[in-house]
Amino acid sequence: MIDIQRAGLLTTVQDLGRTRQRAFGVASGGALDPLACAVANRLVGNDRNTATLEITMGTCVMRFTSATLVALTGADCHADLDGTPVWSWWRFPVAKGQTLTLRPSRFGMRTYLAVAGGIDVPETLGSRSTDLNGGFGGFEGRALHDGDRIAIGHPSATARKAEPLGVRPPLWLSDPLAHRVRVLPGPEYDDFTSVTHKSFWENPWQVTPNSNRMGYRLAGPEPLARKKNRMHDLLSHGVLPGVVQVPPSGQPIILLADAQTTGGYPKIGTVITADLWRLGQARLGSTLYFSECTAAEAREALREQLRYLDQIERALAWHDRGILSTPKVAAITRKRT
Amino acid sequence: MTTLKILPLGDSALVCEAGTSPTSANLATQRRVWHVASLARDWPDVREVVPGMNNLTLLFDPLATDIDVLSERLRDAWQTQPAAGEVGRDIEIPVHYGGQHGPDLADVAKHARLQPKTVVQRHTAPEYIVYFLGFQPGFAYLGGLDDSIAAPRRAEPRLSVPAGSVGIGGNQTGIYPLNSPGGWQIIGHATSALFDPAATPPALLAPGDRVRFTIASLDL
């Protein structure tokens, strides 16, 4: 069990989300940084899609009532285990009774905590993710509160004897307050004026505090305007995470994992799948820049991301089977210094 | 028959829009949308099929899918004739109209210049068609509201509308499946559960279903 002593701003149970439920109006949900969630799971010997805790902006304290293997990925939140610092993108054993403390992160927005065997909550509609709007899934369909007790799975034999080990995080951005994400022009791109096209690609877009797991409301220097002859509303259509829709205010909204499944606003663009994790790590108040890309570039970026994940999985498998000694793994993993 | 416009939506989805007029929907086109949706659900690379209002969105694996081939398959499916006969089920939804269950019934009646009882009669008269589900888990977009009882949304949306609330918003009517904020005029409360995550399927209604509201009680 994990005793949640301080749940923090927003801590929820998340895996990689629901599939084949959108036609019922059910959002995909799942980790806003699916890459970090998958890596945390692999570090402790779980499948990529096992339930983890998604911790927003750090500030979370929990006590383990049994020994297990834990990994932290995503936003670095200066965690310590009974006072001893532990790294992000590392796995480490936790003894019965130890307390893990996460502090506010300097970079990034969301930290993933995976335990060997996974967070043990019932599966709802094919996933253990929390649907906050629907009030189902995860832990009682809600964010964790102080005092909650969360069941965890049993560590595998490999996990029980695993030694601490870290992996290379995905490429971080040099400026923690500015994120560049790649965007494919949307179906209604041509409905916007040429001045708006320029403004969309060149201006900084601030993530406003009025943002959540459903979407980021952005504020820019000038509203995005449609051509006068394209001002009609659209009939409701399917939308998905990454879609940048433009309501009449002209201030765009980027849809995220918990977004509703259909909408009627025109779509100026869509953030590519490979960059969704960057959105998930963009903090409130930070700035987004949009770069235009092509479908071929989007696919290549996704391939590159899957290669990164495969490389980590292979290295961990070899390491745990004793095929690679730790120094050889160091070429693709990070040693604690 | 209307034409099909296919547009990419990001790297992992296609939107198929029927017809040329984006502001009006019709049932004949929607039947074709349901037909294509039912075919596309079985295609190997397609991950999700989301019917909208006279449109359809397909989600697919971008690394395993040739968009041109998928588009061609969609155009072929659009050309095929849907099977004859109705696709949906007949579903009756009993509603407690007015009183504490329908706090805005009087306002809707005033706006329509009708007696509240007439509003209820006109709301229970038609056979509504479920066009698609969206907005919330289990929320059905229903076609068929009598224009004479259309009513503008509330100036101040309520912070919380109870699950099961039956409302009118503009020329649409529907049932809130979950407790949520809402701006529709609430005229009644349905006793049926619209969404149950433990049920298979989780939603009471499905695209193509025919819905009739019946009077469970009337409090004027």
XYZ file of C-alpha atoms in Angstrom:
557
model
C 0.000 0.000 0.000
C 0.965 3.631 -0.399
C -0.271 6.025 2.290
C -0.782 9.400 0.671
C 0.176 11.913 3.335
C 0.079 14.988 1.102
C -1.640 14.529 -2.246
C -0.478 17.887 -3.625
C -2.140 19.997 -6.312
C -3.427 17.211 -8.536
C -2.342 13.595 -8.280
C -4.268 11.024 -10.296
C -3.890 7.412 -11.393
C -3.072 7.275 -15.127
C -1.976 4.684 -17.658
C -1.824 5.280 -21.410
C -5.586 5.858 -21.635
C -8.723 4.379 -23.192
C -9.178 3.198 -26.736
C -12.365 2.548 -28.683
C -14.543 4.501 -26.236
C -14.716 7.848 -28.082
C -17.856 6.852 -29.968
C -19.580 6.674 -26.538
C -18.417 10.219 -25.778
C -15.667 8.939 -23.468
C -12.325 10.776 -23.620
C -9.087 8.861 -24.154
C -7.621 10.224 -20.911
C -4.327 8.771 -19.744
C -0.912 10.267 -18.954
C -0.387 13.745 -20.410
C 3.275 12.751 -20.875
C 2.817 9.216 -22.227
C 6.544 8.890 -22.915
C 7.534 9.514 -19.284
C 4.744 7.204 -18.098
C 5.953 4.390 -20.385
C 9.605 4.784 -19.338
C 8.738 4.826 -15.611
C 6.875 1.550 -16.099
C 9.684 -0.116 -18.032
C 12.234 0.892 -15.380
C 10.353 -1.155 -12.758
C 9.667 -4.079 -15.101
C 6.013 -3.243 -15.912
C 4.310 -3.131 -19.311
C 4.330 0.383 -20.816
C 0.623 0.727 -20.195
C 0.566 -0.058 -16.438
C -1.134 2.382 -14.026
C 1.154 5.043 -12.511
C 0.611 8.142 -10.390
C 0.655 11.414 -12.334
C 1.784 14.108 -9.919
C 1.282 17.735 -10.964
C 3.926 20.274 -9.924
C 5.487 18.061 -7.246
C 4.461 18.707 -3.621
C 3.463 15.186 -2.737
C 4.398 13.037 0.266
C 3.724 9.312 0.542
C 4.709 6.413 2.796
C 5.148 2.842 1.560
C 3.755 0.086 3.803
C 5.630 -2.636 1.911
C 8.943 -2.978 0.085
C 8.856 -2.337 -3.658
C 10.776 -0.936 -6.619
C 9.897 2.612 -7.673
C 10.789 4.860 -10.620
C 10.252 8.587 -11.094
C 10.192 10.195 -14.559
C 8.941 13.405 -16.140
C 9.302 16.706 -14.295
C 12.262 16.698 -11.899
C 10.880 17.428 -8.444
C 13.886 17.052 -6.108
C 12.518 13.929 -4.522
C 13.986 12.300 -1.474
C 13.462 8.968 0.236
C 13.692 9.420 4.021
C 15.934 12.423 3.379
C 18.221 10.789 0.805
C 17.880 12.459 -2.628
C 16.640 10.242 -5.463
C 16.984 11.030 -9.161
C 14.389 11.445 -11.809
C 14.489 8.879 -14.649
C 15.864 6.417 -12.079
C 14.540 3.355 -10.368
C 15.307 2.653 -6.741
C 14.195 0.152 -4.094
C 11.931 1.353 -1.307
C 11.867 -0.450 2.034
C 8.748 -0.956 4.133
C 7.913 2.218 6.072
C 9.988 4.644 3.986
C 8.625 8.054 3.007
C 9.010 9.593 -0.454
C 8.778 13.378 -0.694
C 8.368 15.270 -3.979
C 8.921 19.029 -4.103
C 7.811 21.626 -6.664
C 9.525 21.006 -9.970
C 11.757 23.581 -11.634
C 11.367 22.070 -15.112
C 8.248 20.491 -16.448
C 4.770 20.078 -15.058
C 4.099 16.386 -14.417
C 6.016 13.612 -12.673
C 5.215 9.907 -13.098
C 5.697 7.469 -10.283
C 5.667 3.816 -11.267
C 5.842 0.935 -8.787
C 6.712 -2.652 -9.665
C 3.419 -4.434 -10.333
C 1.600 -1.154 -10.919
C -0.932 0.927 -9.023
C -3.645 -1.598 -8.247
C -7.017 -0.075 -9.098
C -9.834 -1.767 -11.039
C -9.935 -1.401 -14.809
C -12.847 0.675 -16.140
C -13.642 0.705 -19.879
C -10.313 -0.896 -20.691
C -8.068 1.427 -18.677
C -7.072 2.323 -15.124
C -6.894 6.039 -15.930
C -8.910 8.510 -13.886
C -11.641 10.289 -15.851
C -12.122 13.382 -13.684
C -15.073 14.694 -15.701
C -16.910 11.400 -15.768
C -15.957 10.583 -12.179
C -14.883 7.031 -12.978
C -11.689 5.034 -13.364
C -8.474 5.409 -11.381
C -8.913 5.719 -7.616
C -12.661 6.201 -6.984
C -12.892 8.324 -10.146
C -11.187 11.273 -8.492
C -7.886 12.973 -7.708
C -6.100 11.660 -4.627
C -6.728 13.290 -1.252
C -4.518 13.439 1.844
C -5.015 10.210 3.761
C -5.896 7.963 0.795
C -4.424 4.436 0.840
C -3.515 3.123 -2.606
C -3.005 -0.583 -3.281
C 0.052 -1.603 -5.301
C 0.885 -4.773 -7.224
C 3.484 -7.355 -6.242
C 6.970 -6.807 -7.661
C 8.171 -9.507 -10.082
C 11.212 -11.648 -9.250
C 13.337 -9.500 -11.596
C 12.073 -6.314 -9.973
C 12.855 -7.616 -6.489
C 16.555 -8.014 -7.272
C 16.842 -5.030 -9.635
C 19.556 -2.550 -8.792
C 19.172 1.222 -9.032
C 19.560 2.362 -12.614
C 18.719 5.433 -14.640
C 17.965 6.114 -18.281
C 18.571 9.045 -20.573
C 15.554 11.376 -20.479
C 14.106 12.488 -23.812
C 15.647 15.678 -25.111
C 14.720 18.525 -22.800
C 14.248 22.038 -24.009
C 16.945 24.504 -23.086
C 14.489 27.142 -21.878
C 12.134 25.635 -19.281
C 9.585 28.391 -19.860
C 9.340 28.174 -23.656
C 8.298 25.111 -25.590
C 8.311 24.638 -29.332
C 5.845 22.095 -30.641
C 5.324 20.924 -34.217
C 1.912 21.476 -35.753
C 0.160 20.210 -38.887
C -2.224 22.784 -40.385
C -5.817 21.872 -39.554
C -8.834 21.230 -41.800
C -10.013 24.862 -41.402
C -6.546 26.428 -41.725
C -7.523 28.187 -44.955
C -10.525 29.774 -43.241
C -8.152 32.051 -41.316
C -6.644 35.271 -42.687
C -3.041 35.453 -43.874
C -2.285 37.904 -41.040
C -3.576 35.260 -38.611
C -1.447 32.533 -40.220
C 1.644 34.677 -39.643
C 0.592 35.513 -36.101
C -0.076 31.834 -35.295
C 3.388 30.662 -36.401
C 5.420 33.600 -35.160
C 3.868 34.800 -31.927
C 4.435 33.401 -28.438
C 1.290 31.796 -26.964
C 1.025 31.821 -23.216
C -0.526 28.892 -21.338
C -3.076 30.662 -19.138
C -3.989 29.539 -15.600
C -7.429 28.638 -16.953
C -6.003 25.343 -18.245
C -6.387 21.763 -17.107
C -6.157 18.139 -18.268
C -8.901 18.857 -20.834
C -6.994 21.596 -22.577
C -4.694 24.579 -22.485
C -6.319 27.935 -23.059
C -3.723 30.112 -24.713
C -3.379 33.897 -24.765
C -1.555 35.639 -27.567
C -0.789 39.198 -28.592
C -3.612 39.270 -31.134
C -6.724 37.114 -31.553
C -6.781 34.631 -34.446
C -9.298 35.876 -37.002
C -11.271 34.019 -39.637
C -11.899 35.385 -43.120
C -15.183 37.305 -43.327
C -16.734 34.763 -45.718
C -15.812 31.824 -43.450
C -17.520 32.930 -40.259
C -20.175 30.198 -40.166
C -20.186 27.651 -37.367
C -19.233 24.068 -38.092
C -21.418 21.067 -37.422
C -20.111 19.110 -34.420
C -17.276 16.812 -35.400
C -14.749 14.517 -33.754
C -11.743 16.117 -32.043
C -8.691 14.593 -30.375
C -5.751 15.553 -28.158
C -3.408 18.008 -29.873
C -6.145 19.770 -31.854
C -5.817 23.562 -31.705
C -9.335 24.941 -31.941
C -10.237 28.598 -32.213
C -13.412 29.792 -30.446
C -14.988 33.153 -31.380
C -12.684 34.968 -28.900
C -9.771 34.164 -31.256
C -7.672 32.826 -28.358
C -6.808 29.218 -29.202
C -7.409 26.149 -27.045
C -5.203 23.052 -27.358
C -7.114 19.911 -26.497
C -5.429 17.415 -24.182
C -6.121 13.837 -23.088
C -9.305 14.572 -21.091
C -10.870 16.746 -23.803
C -14.414 16.083 -24.951
C -14.643 13.821 -27.993
C -16.558 16.174 -30.289
C -16.597 19.923 -30.833
C -17.706 22.563 -33.263
C -14.928 25.169 -33.314
C -12.701 25.523 -36.386
C -9.343 23.762 -36.113
C -6.354 25.849 -37.197
C -3.872 23.048 -36.534
C -3.004 19.863 -34.652
C 0.087 19.286 -32.520
C 1.809 16.130 -33.795
C 1.526 12.943 -31.743
C 5.277 12.883 -31.024
C 5.082 16.314 -29.351
C 2.033 15.711 -27.139
C 4.340 14.881 -24.219
C 5.984 18.311 -24.583
C 2.559 19.898 -24.168
C 2.001 17.740 -21.079
C 5.173 19.175 -19.576
C 4.370 22.818 -20.444
C 3.683 24.706 -17.242
C 0.918 27.196 -16.645
C 2.341 30.613 -17.520
C 4.930 29.153 -19.891
C 5.084 30.042 -23.569
C 4.363 27.835 -26.569
C 5.688 28.392 -30.073
C 4.231 26.554 -33.046
C 6.394 25.205 -35.893
C 4.730 24.092 -39.102
C 5.645 20.595 -40.205
C 4.607 17.995 -42.753
C 2.859 14.651 -42.263
C 6.103 12.868 -43.237
C 8.050 14.811 -40.598
C 5.368 14.004 -38.025
C 5.668 10.278 -38.770
C 9.477 10.426 -38.619
C 9.293 12.187 -35.230
C 6.996 9.447 -33.959
C 9.329 6.731 -35.294
C 12.250 8.415 -33.557
C 10.296 8.473 -30.294
C 9.423 4.788 -30.541
C 13.117 4.029 -31.268
C 14.063 5.883 -28.063
C 11.549 3.821 -26.098
C 12.636 0.545 -27.735
C 16.299 1.348 -27.056
C 15.582 1.891 -23.369
C 13.529 -1.290 -23.138
C 16.246 -3.358 -24.823
C 18.999 -1.932 -22.622
C 16.979 -2.586 -19.460
C 16.179 -6.136 -20.553
C 19.835 -6.863 -21.297
C 20.941 -5.298 -18.043
C 18.443 -7.249 -15.970
C 19.468 -10.530 -17.634
C 23.136 -9.757 -16.938
C 23.998 -9.602 -20.635
C 25.215 -6.042 -20.400
C 27.232 -4.916 -17.433
C 26.356 -1.529 -16.013
C 29.335 0.331 -17.582
C 28.242 -0.758 -21.079
C 24.667 0.312 -20.380
C 26.035 3.706 -19.358
C 26.390 4.635 -23.021
C 22.636 4.926 -23.225
C 21.803 5.442 -19.587
C 22.707 8.059 -17.079
C 24.924 7.165 -14.144
C 24.304 8.807 -10.853
C 27.092 11.285 -10.199
C -26.116 11.658 -53.014
C -23.796 14.142 -51.356
C -20.078 14.087 -51.991
C -17.468 13.224 -49.371
C -14.687 15.635 -48.427
C -11.750 13.940 -46.675
C -9.263 16.037 -44.726
C -6.356 14.998 -42.491
C -6.622 15.963 -38.814
C -3.097 15.856 -37.403
C -0.935 12.818 -38.121
C -3.330 10.195 -36.790
C -6.857 11.079 -37.939
C -9.021 11.868 -40.956
C -12.213 13.899 -40.949
C -14.797 13.009 -43.583
C -17.415 15.651 -44.201
C -20.521 15.016 -46.205
C -22.032 17.548 -48.537
C -21.206 21.146 -49.197
C -23.385 23.045 -46.738
C -21.697 23.106 -43.356
C -24.593 24.658 -41.463
C -27.402 22.171 -41.876
C -27.584 18.468 -41.148
C -29.951 15.936 -42.597
C -30.966 12.449 -41.644
C -30.352 10.810 -45.034
C -26.702 11.872 -44.912
C -26.449 10.855 -41.268
C -27.665 7.343 -42.142
C -24.779 7.088 -44.570
C -22.393 8.301 -41.832
C -23.620 5.483 -39.536
C -23.252 3.004 -42.374
C -19.646 4.014 -43.138
C -18.877 4.080 -39.392
C -20.110 0.499 -38.984
C -17.906 -0.664 -41.887
C -14.808 1.307 -40.814
C -14.930 -0.085 -37.275
C -13.724 -3.432 -38.659
C -10.850 -2.084 -40.775
C -7.527 -3.302 -39.376
C -5.572 -0.012 -39.160
C -8.484 2.009 -37.807
C -8.278 2.601 -34.059
C -11.452 4.580 -33.475
C -14.482 5.728 -35.412
C -16.280 8.837 -34.160
C -19.493 9.856 -35.938
C -20.286 13.583 -35.770
C -23.089 15.662 -37.269
C -23.020 14.685 -40.971
C -19.332 13.859 -40.592
C -17.077 11.075 -39.390
C -13.623 11.071 -37.788
C -11.296 8.080 -38.064
C -8.298 7.633 -35.787
C -5.522 5.374 -37.070
C -1.950 4.284 -36.413
C 0.107 6.837 -38.393
C 3.047 4.431 -38.837
C 0.932 1.558 -40.196
C -1.543 3.425 -42.375
C -1.390 4.668 -45.943
C -3.711 7.686 -45.901
C -4.405 7.500 -49.643
C -5.467 3.855 -49.382
C -7.647 4.612 -46.352
C -9.249 7.588 -48.128
C -10.002 5.418 -51.153
C -11.607 2.796 -48.929
C -13.720 5.538 -47.307
C -14.901 6.826 -50.687
C -15.849 3.281 -51.726
C -17.739 2.734 -48.476
C -19.541 6.063 -48.969
C -20.741 4.878 -52.396
C -22.191 1.598 -51.136
C -25.871 1.538 -50.317
C -26.669 1.175 -46.609
C -28.652 -1.949 -45.833
C -32.394 -1.411 -46.039
C -34.371 -0.926 -42.848
C -33.766 0.904 -39.636
C -30.426 0.595 -37.876
C -31.319 1.646 -34.339
C -33.537 0.552 -31.495
C -36.697 2.137 -30.083
C -36.020 3.505 -26.620
C -38.540 5.041 -24.266
C -37.283 7.468 -21.645
C -39.737 8.359 -18.852
C -39.336 11.950 -17.655
C -40.529 13.766 -14.532
C -41.518 17.117 -16.023
C -41.695 20.433 -14.165
C -41.567 21.254 -10.467
C -38.235 20.690 -8.771
C -37.224 18.343 -11.634
C -37.781 20.981 -14.314
C -37.063 24.428 -12.854
C -37.026 26.142 -16.272
C -40.249 24.664 -17.688
C -42.177 27.879 -16.921
C -39.519 30.004 -18.660
C -39.570 27.803 -21.758
C -43.381 28.018 -21.819
C -43.250 31.804 -21.477
C -40.707 32.082 -24.287
C -42.829 29.838 -26.523
C -46.050 31.639 -25.475
C -47.561 28.272 -24.608
C -48.947 26.605 -21.508
C -46.295 24.485 -19.690
C -48.498 21.452 -20.311
C -48.410 22.136 -24.076
C -44.619 22.386 -23.962
C -44.509 18.928 -22.354
C -46.980 17.561 -24.931
C -44.842 18.879 -27.778
C -41.661 17.557 -26.152
C -43.132 14.060 -25.807
C -44.787 13.996 -29.258
C -41.886 13.397 -31.678
C -39.663 10.420 -32.276
C -36.147 11.765 -31.756
C -33.178 10.312 -33.610
C -29.773 9.885 -31.941
C -27.313 11.456 -34.411
C -24.160 10.747 -32.401
C -22.701 10.719 -28.882
C -20.262 13.394 -27.708
C -19.718 16.364 -25.393
C -19.909 14.082 -22.328
C -19.814 10.311 -21.815
C -23.196 9.020 -23.020
C -24.545 12.415 -24.152
C -26.727 12.018 -27.252
C -27.244 14.665 -29.914
C -30.944 14.246 -30.722
C -32.642 15.391 -33.897
C -36.361 16.145 -34.061
C -37.208 18.895 -31.551
C -40.434 20.758 -32.341
C -39.257 24.255 -33.367
C -42.116 25.871 -31.463
C -40.521 24.928 -28.107
C -36.929 25.892 -28.975
C -35.548 28.206 -26.288
C -32.354 30.223 -25.846
C -29.745 28.944 -23.392
C -29.763 30.465 -19.905
C -27.907 33.784 -19.591
C -26.058 32.376 -16.576
C -25.180 28.685 -16.914
C -25.817 26.668 -13.736
C -22.672 25.542 -11.931
C -24.131 22.094 -11.472
C -26.936 20.369 -13.301
C -27.835 16.935 -11.901
C -27.316 13.822 -14.017
C -30.547 12.918 -15.826
C -31.636 16.529 -16.361
C -33.626 16.928 -19.567
C -33.034 20.264 -21.204
C -33.658 22.448 -24.220
C -30.827 24.550 -25.649
C -31.609 26.469 -28.820
C -33.273 24.011 -31.204
C -31.753 20.982 -29.485
C -32.933 18.803 -26.654
C -30.953 16.308 -24.629
C -30.249 14.645 -21.308
C -27.215 15.368 -19.134
C -25.672 11.956 -18.369
C -23.444 13.307 -15.547
C -23.601 16.025 -12.914
C -22.000 18.976 -14.679
C -22.234 22.707 -15.276
C -24.834 23.482 -17.918
C -26.585 26.301 -19.723
C -29.652 24.530 -21.088
C -33.190 25.203 -19.863
C -34.022 22.240 -17.635
C -37.610 21.074 -18.109
C -37.496 17.644 -16.476
C -35.543 14.700 -15.131
C -35.091 11.257 -16.669
C -34.918 8.245 -14.403
C -32.905 6.089 -16.857
C -29.119 6.023 -16.406
C -27.651 7.484 -19.598
C -24.092 6.413 -18.790
C -22.770 3.587 -16.637
C -19.036 2.879 -16.935
C -19.601 -0.644 -15.561
C -22.116 -1.551 -18.285
C -21.381 -2.901 -21.776
C -21.846 -0.750 -23.765
C -21.461 2.063 -21.207
C -23.995 4.354 -22.921
C -27.768 3.762 -22.947
C -28.152 5.348 -26.388
C -26.351 4.675 -29.667
C -26.319 6.491 -33.014
C -29.426 5.580 -34.996
C -31.611 4.873 -31.962
C -35.134 6.339 -31.912
C -36.035 7.982 -28.624
C -39.462 8.811 -27.221
C -39.884 10.802 -24.032
C -42.877 9.770 -21.938
C -44.432 11.531 -18.954
C -43.477 9.798 -15.699
C -44.960 12.673 -13.728
C -46.080 16.212 -14.388
C -45.691 18.967 -11.789
C -47.014 22.306 -13.036
